[in-house]
Coordinates of C-alpha atoms in Angstrom, one line a residue:
X148 CA 42.0 5.3 -14.4
X149 CA 40.5 4.6 -17.8
X150 CA 39.0 6.5 -20.7
X151 CA 35.4 5.4 -20.8
X152 CA 33.9 3.3 -23.7
X153 CA 31.3 6.0 -24.4
X154 CA 30.0 7.5 -27.6
X155 CA 27.7 10.4 -27.9
X156 CA 25.0 11.0 -30.5
X157 CA 25.0 14.7 -31.3
X158 CA 21.7 14.4 -33.3
X159 CA 19.8 12.9 -30.3
X160 CA 17.4 15.1 -28.4
X161 CA 18.4 16.4 -25.0
X162 CA 21.7 17.8 -23.7
X163 CA 25.0 16.1 -24.2
X164 CA 25.6 16.3 -20.5
X165 CA 22.4 14.3 -19.8
X166 CA 23.3 11.8 -22.5
X167 CA 26.8 11.3 -21.1
X168 CA 25.5 10.8 -17.5
X169 CA 23.1 8.2 -18.9
X170 CA 25.9 6.3 -20.7
X171 CA 28.1 6.3 -17.6
X172 CA 25.1 5.1 -15.5
X173 CA 24.5 2.2 -17.9
X174 CA 28.2 1.2 -17.6
X175 CA 27.9 1.0 -13.8
X176 CA 24.6 -1.0 -14.0
X177 CA 26.1 -3.4 -16.5
X178 CA 29.1 -4.0 -14.3
X179 CA 31.6 -2.5 -16.9
X180 CA 32.5 0.0 -14.2
X181 CA 32.6 -1.4 -10.7
X182 CA 32.8 0.1 -7.2
X183 CA 36.1 1.8 -6.6
X184 CA 37.0 2.3 -10.3
X185 CA 38.6 5.7 -10.9
X186 CA 37.2 7.8 -13.7
X187 CA 39.1 10.2 -15.9
X188 CA 39.1 13.9 -15.0
X189 CA 36.4 16.0 -16.6
X190 CA 39.1 17.7 -18.8
X191 CA 40.5 14.3 -20.0
X192 CA 37.0 12.9 -20.7
X193 CA 35.9 16.0 -22.5
X194 CA 39.1 15.9 -24.7
X195 CA 38.6 12.3 -25.5
X196 CA 34.9 12.8 -26.5
X197 CA 35.5 16.0 -28.4
X198 CA 33.1 18.1 -26.2
X199 CA 33.5 21.0 -23.9
X200 CA 34.6 20.5 -20.4
X201 CA 31.3 21.8 -19.1
X202 CA 29.5 18.8 -20.7
X203 CA 31.7 16.3 -18.7
X204 CA 31.3 18.4 -15.5
X205 CA 27.5 18.5 -15.9
X206 CA 27.5 14.7 -16.3
X207 CA 29.7 14.1 -13.2
X208 CA 27.7 16.5 -11.1
X209 CA 24.4 14.7 -11.9
X210 CA 25.9 11.3 -11.1
X211 CA 27.5 12.6 -7.9
X212 CA 24.0 13.8 -6.8
X213 CA 22.5 10.5 -7.7
X214 CA 25.1 8.6 -5.7
X215 CA 26.7 6.7 -8.6
X216 CA 30.0 8.5 -8.2
X217 CA 32.0 10.0 -5.3
X218 CA 35.0 12.4 -5.1
X219 CA 38.1 11.9 -3.0
X220 CA 40.0 15.0 -2.2
X221 CA 43.2 15.2 -4.2
X222 CA 42.5 11.8 -5.8
X223 CA 39.8 12.3 -8.4
X224 CA 36.4 10.8 -9.1
X225 CA 35.4 7.2 -8.4
X226 CA 32.5 4.8 -8.8
X227 CA 30.8 5.1 -5.4
X228 CA 31.7 2.5 -2.8
X229 CA 28.7 2.6 -0.5
X230 CA 28.0 0.9 2.8
X231 CA 30.8 2.6 4.8
X232 CA 29.9 3.4 8.4
X233 CA 29.0 7.1 9.0
X234 CA 31.6 9.3 10.5
X235 CA 30.7 10.3 14.1
X236 CA 30.9 14.1 14.5
X237 CA 32.3 15.4 17.8
X238 CA 29.7 16.8 20.2
X239 CA 29.7 20.5 20.7
X240 CA 28.2 22.3 23.7
X241 CA 26.1 25.3 22.9
X242 CA 24.4 27.9 25.0
X243 CA 20.6 28.0 25.0
X244 CA 19.1 30.5 22.5
X245 CA 16.8 32.8 24.3
X246 CA 15.5 34.6 21.2
X247 CA 11.8 34.3 20.3
X248 CA 11.1 31.3 18.2
X249 CA 10.2 32.0 14.6
X250 CA 7.7 29.5 13.3
X251 CA 8.5 28.2 9.8
X252 CA 5.5 25.9 9.5
X253 CA 4.2 25.5 6.0
X254 CA 1.3 27.7 5.2
X255 CA -0.7 27.9 2.0
X256 CA 0.9 26.7 -1.2
X257 CA 2.4 29.4 -3.4
X258 CA 1.0 29.8 -6.9
X259 CA 2.9 31.9 -9.5
X260 CA 0.7 35.0 -10.3
X261 CA 1.4 34.4 -14.0
X262 CA -0.6 31.1 -13.7
X263 CA -3.5 32.5 -11.6
X264 CA -5.7 33.2 -14.7
X265 CA -5.2 29.6 -15.9
X266 CA -6.2 28.2 -12.6
X267 CA -9.4 30.3 -12.5
X268 CA -10.3 29.3 -16.0
X269 CA -9.7 25.6 -15.1
X270 CA -11.9 25.9 -12.0
X271 CA -14.7 27.6 -14.0
X272 CA -14.6 24.8 -16.7
X273 CA -14.8 22.1 -14.0
X274 CA -17.6 23.8 -12.0
X275 CA -19.8 24.2 -15.1
X276 CA -19.1 20.8 -16.7
X277 CA -21.9 18.2 -16.5
X278 CA -20.9 15.5 -14.1
X279 CA -20.5 12.0 -15.6
X280 CA -23.4 9.7 -15.5
X281 CA -23.1 6.6 -13.4
X282 CA -20.0 5.5 -11.4
X283 CA -16.5 6.7 -12.3
X284 CA -13.7 4.2 -13.0
X285 CA -12.5 3.0 -9.5
X286 CA -8.9 3.2 -10.7
X287 CA -9.3 7.0 -11.4
X288 CA -10.5 9.1 -14.2
X289 CA -9.1 7.8 -17.5
X290 CA -8.1 11.4 -18.6
X291 CA -6.2 11.8 -15.3
X292 CA -4.4 8.4 -15.6
X293 CA -3.4 9.3 -19.1
X294 CA -1.9 12.6 -18.0
X295 CA -0.1 10.8 -15.1
X296 CA 1.4 8.2 -17.5
X297 CA 2.6 11.0 -19.8
X298 CA 4.2 12.8 -16.8
X299 CA 5.9 9.7 -15.6
X300 CA 7.4 9.2 -19.1
X301 CA 8.7 12.8 -19.3
X302 CA 10.0 13.3 -15.7
X303 CA 10.7 9.8 -14.2
X304 CA 11.8 7.7 -17.2
X305 CA 8.9 5.3 -16.8
X306 CA 7.0 4.1 -19.9
X307 CA 3.7 2.9 -18.6
X308 CA 0.2 2.5 -20.1
X309 CA -2.6 4.5 -18.5
X310 CA -4.2 1.1 -17.7
X311 CA -1.2 0.5 -15.4
X312 CA -1.9 3.6 -13.3
X313 CA -4.2 3.6 -10.3
X314 CA -5.2 6.8 -8.4
X315 CA -5.7 6.3 -4.7
X316 CA -6.5 8.4 -1.6
X317 CA -2.9 8.7 -0.3
X318 CA 0.0 6.4 0.3
X319 CA -1.7 4.4 3.0
X320 CA -4.7 3.7 0.8
X321 CA -2.4 2.7 -2.1
X322 CA -0.5 0.3 0.1
X323 CA -3.7 -1.2 1.5
X324 CA -4.8 -2.2 -1.9
X325 CA -1.4 -3.3 -3.1
X326 CA -0.7 -5.4 0.0
X327 CA -4.1 -7.0 -0.2
X328 CA -3.0 -9.2 -3.1
X329 CA 0.0 -10.6 -1.1
X330 CA -0.5 -13.9 0.9
X331 CA -1.4 -13.4 4.6
X332 CA 1.7 -13.5 6.8
X333 CA 4.0 -12.2 4.0
X334 CA 7.3 -11.2 5.3
X335 CA 9.4 -8.2 4.5
X336 CA 12.3 -6.1 5.7
X337 CA 11.3 -2.9 7.3
X338 CA 12.5 0.2 9.0
X339 CA 11.4 0.7 12.6
X340 CA 9.3 3.8 11.8
X341 CA 7.3 1.9 9.1
X342 CA 6.3 -1.0 11.4
X343 CA 3.0 0.5 12.6
X344 CA 1.9 1.5 9.1
X345 CA 2.6 -1.9 7.6
X346 CA 0.7 -3.6 10.4
X347 CA -2.2 -1.2 9.9
X348 CA -2.7 -2.0 6.2
X349 CA -1.9 -5.7 6.5
X350 CA -1.8 -6.8 10.1
X351 CA 0.0 -10.1 9.4
X352 CA 3.5 -9.0 8.5
X353 CA 6.3 -10.8 10.4
X354 CA 9.7 -9.3 11.1
X355 CA 12.5 -11.0 9.2
X356 CA 15.4 -8.6 9.1
X357 CA 16.4 -5.6 11.2
X358 CA 17.7 -3.1 8.5
X359 CA 17.7 0.3 10.3
X360 CA 18.7 2.3 7.3
X361 CA 18.0 -0.2 4.4
X362 CA 21.3 1.0 2.9
X363 CA 22.7 -2.2 1.5
X364 CA 20.4 -5.1 0.7
X365 CA 21.9 -8.2 -0.8
X366 CA 19.7 -11.0 0.5
X367 CA 15.8 -10.9 0.3
X368 CA 15.3 -14.7 0.7
X369 CA 11.8 -15.3 2.0
X370 CA 10.7 -11.7 1.4
X371 CA 7.6 -11.1 -0.8
X372 CA 7.8 -7.3 -0.9
X373 CA 10.1 -4.5 0.2
X374 CA 9.0 -0.9 0.7
X375 CA 11.6 1.8 0.0
X376 CA 12.0 5.5 -0.4
X377 CA 15.1 5.8 -2.6
X378 CA 14.7 9.4 -3.8
X379 CA 14.3 11.0 -0.4
X380 CA 14.7 9.0 2.8
X381 CA 12.6 10.5 5.6
X382 CA 13.5 12.4 7.7
X383 CA 17.2 12.8 6.8
X384 CA 16.6 13.3 3.0
X385 CA 19.3 10.8 2.0
X386 CA 19.3 9.6 -1.7
X387 CA 19.9 5.9 -2.2
X388 CA 23.2 5.6 -4.1
X389 CA 23.1 4.1 -7.6
X390 CA 25.1 0.9 -6.7
X391 CA 22.7 0.2 -3.8
X392 CA 19.7 0.6 -6.1
X393 CA 21.2 -2.0 -8.4
X394 CA 22.0 -4.3 -5.4
X395 CA 18.4 -4.0 -4.2
X396 CA 16.9 -4.8 -7.6
X397 CA 19.3 -7.8 -8.0
X398 CA 18.3 -9.1 -4.6
X399 CA 14.5 -8.7 -5.3
X400 CA 14.9 -10.4 -8.7
X401 CA 16.7 -13.4 -7.1
X402 CA 14.0 -13.7 -4.4
X403 CA 11.0 -13.0 -6.7
X404 CA 10.0 -10.1 -4.5
X405 CA 8.0 -7.0 -5.3
X406 CA 9.7 -3.6 -4.7
X407 CA 7.3 -0.9 -3.7
X408 CA 9.0 2.4 -4.5
X409 CA 7.6 5.4 -2.8
X410 CA 8.8 8.3 -5.0
X411 CA 8.5 10.8 -2.1
X412 CA 10.0 14.2 -2.8
X413 CA 11.8 13.1 -5.9
X414 CA 11.0 16.4 -7.7
X415 CA 12.7 18.6 -5.1
X416 CA 16.1 19.0 -6.9
X417 CA 17.5 22.4 -7.5
X418 CA 21.0 22.0 -8.8
X419 CA 20.7 18.8 -10.9
X420 CA 18.0 16.8 -12.7
X421 CA 15.7 14.5 -10.5
X422 CA 17.2 11.1 -9.7
X423 CA 15.6 8.5 -12.0
X424 CA 13.1 6.1 -10.5
X425 CA 14.0 2.6 -9.5
X426 CA 11.4 1.4 -12.0
X427 CA 13.3 3.0 -14.8
X428 CA 16.2 0.6 -14.1
X429 CA 14.0 -2.6 -14.0
X430 CA 10.7 -2.3 -15.7
X431 CA 9.6 -5.8 -14.5
X432 CA 10.3 -5.5 -10.7
X433 CA 9.3 -2.3 -8.9
X434 CA 5.9 -0.7 -8.3
X435 CA 6.3 3.1 -8.3
X436 CA 4.1 5.3 -6.1
X437 CA 4.3 9.1 -6.5
X438 CA 2.3 11.9 -4.9
X439 CA 0.2 14.5 -6.6
X440 CA -1.4 17.1 -4.3
X441 CA -1.3 14.5 -1.4
X442 CA -3.0 11.9 -3.7
X443 CA -0.9 9.0 -4.9
X444 CA -0.8 7.3 -8.3
X445 CA 0.4 3.7 -8.2
X446 CA 1.9 2.8 -11.6
X447 CA 3.7 -0.1 -13.3
X448 CA 2.9 -3.1 -11.1
X449 CA 4.3 -6.2 -12.8
X450 CA 4.0 -9.8 -11.6
X451 CA 7.2 -10.7 -9.7
X452 CA 9.0 -13.4 -11.5
X453 CA 8.8 -16.6 -9.5
X454 CA 6.5 -14.9 -7.0
X455 CA 4.5 -17.2 -4.6
X456 CA 1.5 -15.0 -5.0
X457 CA -1.2 -16.5 -7.2
X458 CA -2.5 -13.0 -8.2
X459 CA -0.9 -11.5 -11.3
X460 CA 0.0 -7.8 -10.9
X461 CA 0.5 -7.2 -14.6
X462 CA -2.6 -5.1 -14.9
X463 CA -3.6 -3.1 -11.8
X464 CA -7.3 -3.4 -12.8
X465 CA -7.2 -7.1 -11.9
X466 CA -5.9 -6.7 -8.4
X467 CA -8.0 -3.6 -7.9
X468 CA -11.2 -5.6 -8.6
X469 CA -10.2 -8.0 -5.8
X470 CA -9.8 -5.2 -3.3
X471 CA -13.0 -3.2 -4.1
X472 CA -16.5 -4.7 -4.0
X473 CA -18.4 -2.1 -6.0
X474 CA -17.5 1.1 -7.8
X475 CA -19.1 3.1 -5.1
X476 CA -16.8 1.7 -2.4
X477 CA -13.7 2.7 -4.2
X478 CA -12.0 6.0 -3.4
X479 CA -10.3 8.0 -6.2
X480 CA -9.0 11.5 -6.4
X481 CA -10.2 14.0 -8.9
X482 CA -8.4 16.9 -10.5

């Protein structure tokens, strides 16, 4: 157990708990704290930093939710040691339930009545506005891309230029354009459920690894791109632990591979702040895709260092021009 080498800036914006969780996260990423290291109790850490215990508890709770830390009953809090085999639960026989089935299918989206007037006003302004002359930007409306860039900075920790944002008609459409710049026959690890989708958008992907859960990735040799959903694995909803995120980025950096991060359901957090995006840990490696009303914005697509692809991804506009023939053939979403 050790008292952490952490200092807090009480004049900085944001909560002290958020600042403390960020400092501890940086220590793990830098290797100062390694897997299995025991952390001080929230009471001891708070006393050492001169803050209330609730500040330390808030930081620990956030890092526990993100998978950076783990608790052991009666032993304290530790840096997460991931990769352990799941514990098999004993089977239990249950009698069939003969009650009528209550359908819980999603219906229409709920809108806060307090915002109804604002929505009506926005619809009126759009319906009466003069449509733009000529073709729209195939990457999406500039105003929309600027708003997406601002939201990514505020909610996902990503500092991107609006020119690094491309609006597409859904995840599959975004992947189709993104994978079009990779060499034919590019290889990548995949989950079984994603095989058909990858073959649909590329058709020349060869299987290299069998990674059923993509939990721990340490070797991406020969891989050009890896597609992951670290914020919410479907269908179990598992969050990729912090140490596994670092291992994935390290492996991608060593192989010169592109990491396509599908930010699926990252905003659905009720007890703690949303888990930061992979791209916030490595601004040069991942390409982040996030949904907005079933429309995807693909942002921050850098050129993989040492990549074998001859097409730079520094500016999405460059690769977008290679995957669309005329502005009229491009598909974009509108607010």
